[in-house]
């Protein structure tokens, strides 16, 4: 398609997308159609002839629209979801339009150079060792996996074992130590790498889910042989940070590798207000962090950051006669990710950093933390129980009982003024609030709190009349 139809097609998408985003503020935070309904509506009839381009896109919009969640809306507090900033989206469209396969620097200088520049800026923003290498991956799950693959390779190398040649069978056993409340995706990454759950050593945590320093230090000193330790910056329910300094000192004494999962929390390092939480983070060997959460890039965007470039490359590099290898000063994108062909993820990250600048990122993150505190204070004042110490942007709320909390979440979701999710934490049902959307204002928080309290009162009213 190379004619005027192309311009019309792209103009249609631009017009539709602008219209959709303009409606974000007042859109109900609940999809109109269920998954089951949408499976039927999306079903493809292969006996039909192919359709014209614009018709296909119009059909896609018509079918998808009623089943979309308002994830970019200002009162979406589920999981930890960024806003897919419009400039990031525009950069992402260009990424698709340019169609650059970002396997190597040789084929696409711009895509590779954008990653190199964005990588340097990320290290600066989070004040991590500048010699670190950065892989542009799909999410913090893959970032954690990539970093831990580098850790596995390096720990075995230090133990005299060449993992890349010999494989895992017969290798010296690696002890993996992590907090009892590490994120589920860390356990998944370890599973992909051959570390079974029963072999992991979990360390007790405090009431906010942060690793107990003494317990971690004792655990690290109690083992011999290769050790990987995993700490967390930003607990999914509480936002808490682990005691990095103490853990890093013990790791150094034992020659252990320290990885930090900072999917959203690592961005605290970019602020004046919350930087202190992340003291000692720079002492680790690797870090995983998302762009599609707090940097507001569209999906898929995350960074696998490794202090030891050789280990990173050893774990990820794909060798073939037709692929160029890195010359000095050259960064081959595929050397740092578990993929060869992929989209040019650096453009959206580059655009978001250029858009917000260091100050803009710091102010946004700080503002979200202030809004989370406001939410917690308002809910607590109305009688809800806040189960976490709100140190960052996450709030864990309990309404009277587990059943009441569950019913309140369901009612909030059905009412659609805002969206919140639920979780089990420390044996109790919580409503989990994450403030991560750049468009959320104080007014959105206040309106959402009113909706949550109204839902709770309705649930209580139902229970009283039923009783
Ligand atoms: C602490 C933490 N680690 C890892 C992840 C996984 O990130 P992603 O969903 O981007 O793969 C999350 C997601 O919320 C998280 O909160």
PDB file of C-alpha atoms in Angstrom, residues 236-397:
ATOM      1  CA  UNK A 236       3.921  -4.649  45.011  1.00  0.00           C
ATOM      2  CA  UNK A 237       1.549  -4.198  47.995  1.00  0.00           C
ATOM      3  CA  UNK A 238       3.424  -1.731  50.171  1.00  0.00           C
ATOM      4  CA  UNK A 239       6.065  -0.065  47.981  1.00  0.00           C
ATOM      5  CA  UNK A 240       8.670  -0.943  50.634  1.00  0.00           C
ATOM      6  CA  UNK A 241      12.410  -1.107  49.962  1.00  0.00           C
ATOM      7  CA  UNK A 242      14.794  -3.750  51.291  1.00  0.00           C
ATOM      8  CA  UNK A 243      17.844  -2.769  53.411  1.00  0.00           C
ATOM      9  CA  UNK A 244      20.284  -2.612  50.497  1.00  0.00           C
ATOM     10  CA  UNK A 245      23.392  -1.409  52.315  1.00  0.00           C
ATOM     11  CA  UNK A 246      23.455  -4.285  54.785  1.00  0.00           C
ATOM     12  CA  UNK A 247      22.598  -6.845  52.116  1.00  0.00           C
ATOM     13  CA  UNK A 248      25.181  -5.464  49.685  1.00  0.00           C
ATOM     14  CA  UNK A 249      27.925  -5.517  52.344  1.00  0.00           C
ATOM     15  CA  UNK A 250      27.204  -9.168  53.121  1.00  0.00           C
ATOM     16  CA  UNK A 251      27.166  -9.972  49.387  1.00  0.00           C
ATOM     17  CA  UNK A 252      30.504  -8.299  48.912  1.00  0.00           C
ATOM     18  CA  UNK A 253      32.020 -10.239  51.815  1.00  0.00           C
ATOM     19  CA  UNK A 254      30.818 -13.510  50.250  1.00  0.00           C
ATOM     20  CA  UNK A 255      31.556 -12.587  46.643  1.00  0.00           C
ATOM     21  CA  UNK A 256      27.808 -13.024  45.967  1.00  0.00           C
ATOM     22  CA  UNK A 257      25.837 -11.415  43.135  1.00  0.00           C
ATOM     23  CA  UNK A 258      23.157  -8.952  44.239  1.00  0.00           C
ATOM     24  CA  UNK A 259      20.208  -8.326  41.927  1.00  0.00           C
ATOM     25  CA  UNK A 260      17.571  -5.679  42.665  1.00  0.00           C
ATOM     26  CA  UNK A 261      14.034  -5.921  41.290  1.00  0.00           C
ATOM     27  CA  UNK A 262      13.011  -2.283  41.007  1.00  0.00           C
ATOM     28  CA  UNK A 263      10.229  -2.622  38.441  1.00  0.00           C
ATOM     29  CA  UNK A 264       8.727   0.675  39.577  1.00  0.00           C
ATOM     30  CA  UNK A 265      10.618   1.521  42.778  1.00  0.00           C
ATOM     31  CA  UNK A 266      13.953   2.120  41.092  1.00  0.00           C
ATOM     32  CA  UNK A 267      12.524   5.405  39.811  1.00  0.00           C
ATOM     33  CA  UNK A 268      12.615   6.719  43.401  1.00  0.00           C
ATOM     34  CA  UNK A 269      16.350   7.116  42.745  1.00  0.00           C
ATOM     35  CA  UNK A 270      15.517   9.870  40.256  1.00  0.00           C
ATOM     36  CA  UNK A 271      13.751  12.013  42.895  1.00  0.00           C
ATOM     37  CA  UNK A 272      14.928  14.336  45.640  1.00  0.00           C
ATOM     38  CA  UNK A 273      12.038  13.336  47.903  1.00  0.00           C
ATOM     39  CA  UNK A 274      12.369   9.541  47.867  1.00  0.00           C
ATOM     40  CA  UNK A 275      15.955   8.989  46.876  1.00  0.00           C
ATOM     41  CA  UNK A 276      16.891   8.066  50.428  1.00  0.00           C
ATOM     42  CA  UNK A 277      14.742   4.940  50.240  1.00  0.00           C
ATOM     43  CA  UNK A 278      17.081   3.600  47.593  1.00  0.00           C
ATOM     44  CA  UNK A 279      20.382   4.232  49.339  1.00  0.00           C
ATOM     45  CA  UNK A 280      22.791   1.420  48.628  1.00  0.00           C
ATOM     46  CA  UNK A 281      21.023   0.364  45.446  1.00  0.00           C
ATOM     47  CA  UNK A 282      24.091   1.399  43.487  1.00  0.00           C
ATOM     48  CA  UNK A 283      26.090  -1.322  45.259  1.00  0.00           C
ATOM     49  CA  UNK A 284      24.253  -4.131  43.471  1.00  0.00           C
ATOM     50  CA  UNK A 285      25.414  -6.100  40.422  1.00  0.00           C
ATOM     51  CA  UNK A 286      22.199  -5.860  38.399  1.00  0.00           C
ATOM     52  CA  UNK A 287      18.821  -4.121  38.367  1.00  0.00           C
ATOM     53  CA  UNK A 288      15.495  -4.614  36.591  1.00  0.00           C
ATOM     54  CA  UNK A 289      13.168  -1.681  35.986  1.00  0.00           C
ATOM     55  CA  UNK A 290      10.208  -0.886  33.779  1.00  0.00           C
ATOM     56  CA  UNK A 291       9.696   2.019  31.403  1.00  0.00           C
ATOM     57  CA  UNK A 292       6.017   1.185  30.927  1.00  0.00           C
ATOM     58  CA  UNK A 293       5.275   1.797  34.574  1.00  0.00           C
ATOM     59  CA  UNK A 294       6.665   5.031  35.972  1.00  0.00           C
ATOM     60  CA  UNK A 295       8.338   6.461  32.870  1.00  0.00           C
ATOM     61  CA  UNK A 296       4.905   6.281  31.175  1.00  0.00           C
ATOM     62  CA  UNK A 297       6.220   4.701  27.958  1.00  0.00           C
ATOM     63  CA  UNK A 298       3.772   2.483  26.076  1.00  0.00           C
ATOM     64  CA  UNK A 299       4.187  -1.287  26.388  1.00  0.00           C
ATOM     65  CA  UNK A 300       6.629  -3.158  25.960  1.00  0.00           C
ATOM     66  CA  UNK A 301       9.388  -1.302  27.679  1.00  0.00           C
ATOM     67  CA  UNK A 302      11.806  -2.327  30.417  1.00  0.00           C
ATOM     68  CA  UNK A 303      15.529  -2.330  31.145  1.00  0.00           C
ATOM     69  CA  UNK A 304      17.876  -5.120  32.220  1.00  0.00           C
ATOM     70  CA  UNK A 305      20.857  -3.329  33.730  1.00  0.00           C
ATOM     71  CA  UNK A 306      24.024  -5.249  34.544  1.00  0.00           C
ATOM     72  CA  UNK A 307      27.192  -3.853  36.076  1.00  0.00           C
ATOM     73  CA  UNK A 308      29.353  -6.589  34.530  1.00  0.00           C
ATOM     74  CA  UNK A 309      29.013  -6.151  30.794  1.00  0.00           C
ATOM     75  CA  UNK A 310      30.929  -9.324  29.911  1.00  0.00           C
ATOM     76  CA  UNK A 311      28.588 -11.447  32.024  1.00  0.00           C
ATOM     77  CA  UNK A 312      25.560  -9.795  30.426  1.00  0.00           C
ATOM     78  CA  UNK A 313      26.869 -10.432  26.927  1.00  0.00           C
ATOM     79  CA  UNK A 314      28.017 -13.962  27.742  1.00  0.00           C
ATOM     80  CA  UNK A 315      24.513 -14.860  28.915  1.00  0.00           C
ATOM     81  CA  UNK A 316      22.634 -13.262  26.003  1.00  0.00           C
ATOM     82  CA  UNK A 317      24.828 -13.072  22.915  1.00  0.00           C
ATOM     83  CA  UNK A 318      23.674 -14.885  19.789  1.00  0.00           C
ATOM     84  CA  UNK A 319      26.491 -15.835  17.467  1.00  0.00           C
ATOM     85  CA  UNK A 320      26.079 -16.502  13.743  1.00  0.00           C
ATOM     86  CA  UNK A 321      28.302 -16.013  10.748  1.00  0.00           C
ATOM     87  CA  UNK A 322      25.963 -13.396   9.274  1.00  0.00           C
ATOM     88  CA  UNK A 323      25.725 -11.339  12.457  1.00  0.00           C
ATOM     89  CA  UNK A 324      28.262  -8.594  13.145  1.00  0.00           C
ATOM     90  CA  UNK A 325      30.126  -8.593  16.434  1.00  0.00           C
ATOM     91  CA  UNK A 326      30.772  -5.499  18.486  1.00  0.00           C
ATOM     92  CA  UNK A 327      33.764  -3.391  17.635  1.00  0.00           C
ATOM     93  CA  UNK A 328      35.216  -1.181  20.313  1.00  0.00           C
ATOM     94  CA  UNK A 329      32.773   1.513  21.404  1.00  0.00           C
ATOM     95  CA  UNK A 330      29.927  -0.184  19.555  1.00  0.00           C
ATOM     96  CA  UNK A 331      26.847  -1.518  21.304  1.00  0.00           C
ATOM     97  CA  UNK A 332      25.084  -4.464  19.627  1.00  0.00           C
ATOM     98  CA  UNK A 333      21.456  -4.374  20.857  1.00  0.00           C
ATOM     99  CA  UNK A 334      20.954  -8.155  20.697  1.00  0.00           C
ATOM    100  CA  UNK A 335      23.912  -8.752  23.030  1.00  0.00           C
ATOM    101  CA  UNK A 336      21.811  -7.700  26.024  1.00  0.00           C
ATOM    102  CA  UNK A 337      18.385  -9.274  25.495  1.00  0.00           C
ATOM    103  CA  UNK A 338      16.975 -12.786  25.004  1.00  0.00           C
ATOM    104  CA  UNK A 339      15.855 -11.969  21.450  1.00  0.00           C
ATOM    105  CA  UNK A 340      17.272 -11.360  18.006  1.00  0.00           C
ATOM    106  CA  UNK A 341      14.534  -9.763  15.879  1.00  0.00           C
ATOM    107  CA  UNK A 342      12.538  -7.200  17.814  1.00  0.00           C
ATOM    108  CA  UNK A 343      11.109  -3.700  17.687  1.00  0.00           C
ATOM    109  CA  UNK A 344      13.275  -0.639  18.293  1.00  0.00           C
ATOM    110  CA  UNK A 345      12.414  -0.116  21.947  1.00  0.00           C
ATOM    111  CA  UNK A 346      14.862   2.723  22.431  1.00  0.00           C
ATOM    112  CA  UNK A 347      12.847   5.327  20.522  1.00  0.00           C
ATOM    113  CA  UNK A 348       9.933   5.529  22.986  1.00  0.00           C
ATOM    114  CA  UNK A 349      12.275   5.615  25.971  1.00  0.00           C
ATOM    115  CA  UNK A 350      14.407   8.287  24.321  1.00  0.00           C
ATOM    116  CA  UNK A 351      11.278  10.350  23.582  1.00  0.00           C
ATOM    117  CA  UNK A 352       9.928  10.112  27.136  1.00  0.00           C
ATOM    118  CA  UNK A 353      13.227  11.138  28.708  1.00  0.00           C
ATOM    119  CA  UNK A 354      13.478  14.018  26.227  1.00  0.00           C
ATOM    120  CA  UNK A 355       9.881  15.026  26.970  1.00  0.00           C
ATOM    121  CA  UNK A 356      10.031  15.021  30.758  1.00  0.00           C
ATOM    122  CA  UNK A 357      13.698  15.662  31.441  1.00  0.00           C
ATOM    123  CA  UNK A 358      15.258  14.734  34.764  1.00  0.00           C
ATOM    124  CA  UNK A 359      13.206  17.335  36.645  1.00  0.00           C
ATOM    125  CA  UNK A 360       9.921  16.279  35.067  1.00  0.00           C
ATOM    126  CA  UNK A 361      10.482  12.628  35.956  1.00  0.00           C
ATOM    127  CA  UNK A 362      11.453  13.499  39.532  1.00  0.00           C
ATOM    128  CA  UNK A 363       8.439  15.768  40.025  1.00  0.00           C
ATOM    129  CA  UNK A 364       6.008  13.231  38.584  1.00  0.00           C
ATOM    130  CA  UNK A 365       7.241  10.388  40.795  1.00  0.00           C
ATOM    131  CA  UNK A 366       7.211  12.600  43.893  1.00  0.00           C
ATOM    132  CA  UNK A 367       3.718  13.818  43.081  1.00  0.00           C
ATOM    133  CA  UNK A 368       2.404  10.266  42.760  1.00  0.00           C
ATOM    134  CA  UNK A 369       3.821   9.414  46.179  1.00  0.00           C
ATOM    135  CA  UNK A 370       2.100  12.488  47.652  1.00  0.00           C
ATOM    136  CA  UNK A 371      -1.187  11.462  46.019  1.00  0.00           C
ATOM    137  CA  UNK A 372      -0.878   7.939  47.443  1.00  0.00           C
ATOM    138  CA  UNK A 373      -0.396   9.415  50.923  1.00  0.00           C
ATOM    139  CA  UNK A 374      -3.447  11.627  50.419  1.00  0.00           C
ATOM    140  CA  UNK A 375      -5.506   8.621  49.387  1.00  0.00           C
ATOM    141  CA  UNK A 376      -4.368   6.672  52.468  1.00  0.00           C
ATOM    142  CA  UNK A 377      -5.107   9.567  54.832  1.00  0.00           C
ATOM    143  CA  UNK A 378      -8.585  10.144  53.431  1.00  0.00           C
ATOM    144  CA  UNK A 379      -9.489   6.454  53.565  1.00  0.00           C
ATOM    145  CA  UNK A 380      -8.096   6.061  57.076  1.00  0.00           C
ATOM    146  CA  UNK A 381     -10.033   9.120  58.249  1.00  0.00           C
ATOM    147  CA  UNK A 382     -13.211   7.426  57.024  1.00  0.00           C
ATOM    148  CA  UNK A 383     -12.509   4.257  59.018  1.00  0.00           C
ATOM    149  CA  UNK A 384     -10.723   2.046  56.506  1.00  0.00           C
ATOM    150  CA  UNK A 385      -7.572   0.308  57.676  1.00  0.00           C
ATOM    151  CA  UNK A 386      -4.341   1.051  55.818  1.00  0.00           C
ATOM    152  CA  UNK A 387      -2.218  -2.063  56.149  1.00  0.00           C
ATOM    153  CA  UNK A 388       1.054  -0.659  54.851  1.00  0.00           C
ATOM    154  CA  UNK A 389       3.355   2.148  55.743  1.00  0.00           C
ATOM    155  CA  UNK A 390       2.852   4.284  52.623  1.00  0.00           C
ATOM    156  CA  UNK A 391       6.497   4.962  51.807  1.00  0.00           C
ATOM    157  CA  UNK A 392       6.019   5.237  48.032  1.00  0.00           C
ATOM    158  CA  UNK A 393       2.992   5.037  45.696  1.00  0.00           C
ATOM    159  CA  UNK A 394       1.255   1.816  46.782  1.00  0.00           C
ATOM    160  CA  UNK A 395      -1.589   1.638  49.312  1.00  0.00           C
ATOM    161  CA  UNK A 396      -3.036  -1.576  50.783  1.00  0.00           C
ATOM    162  CA  UNK A 397      -6.535  -0.974  52.153  1.00  0.00           C
TER     163      UNK A 397
END
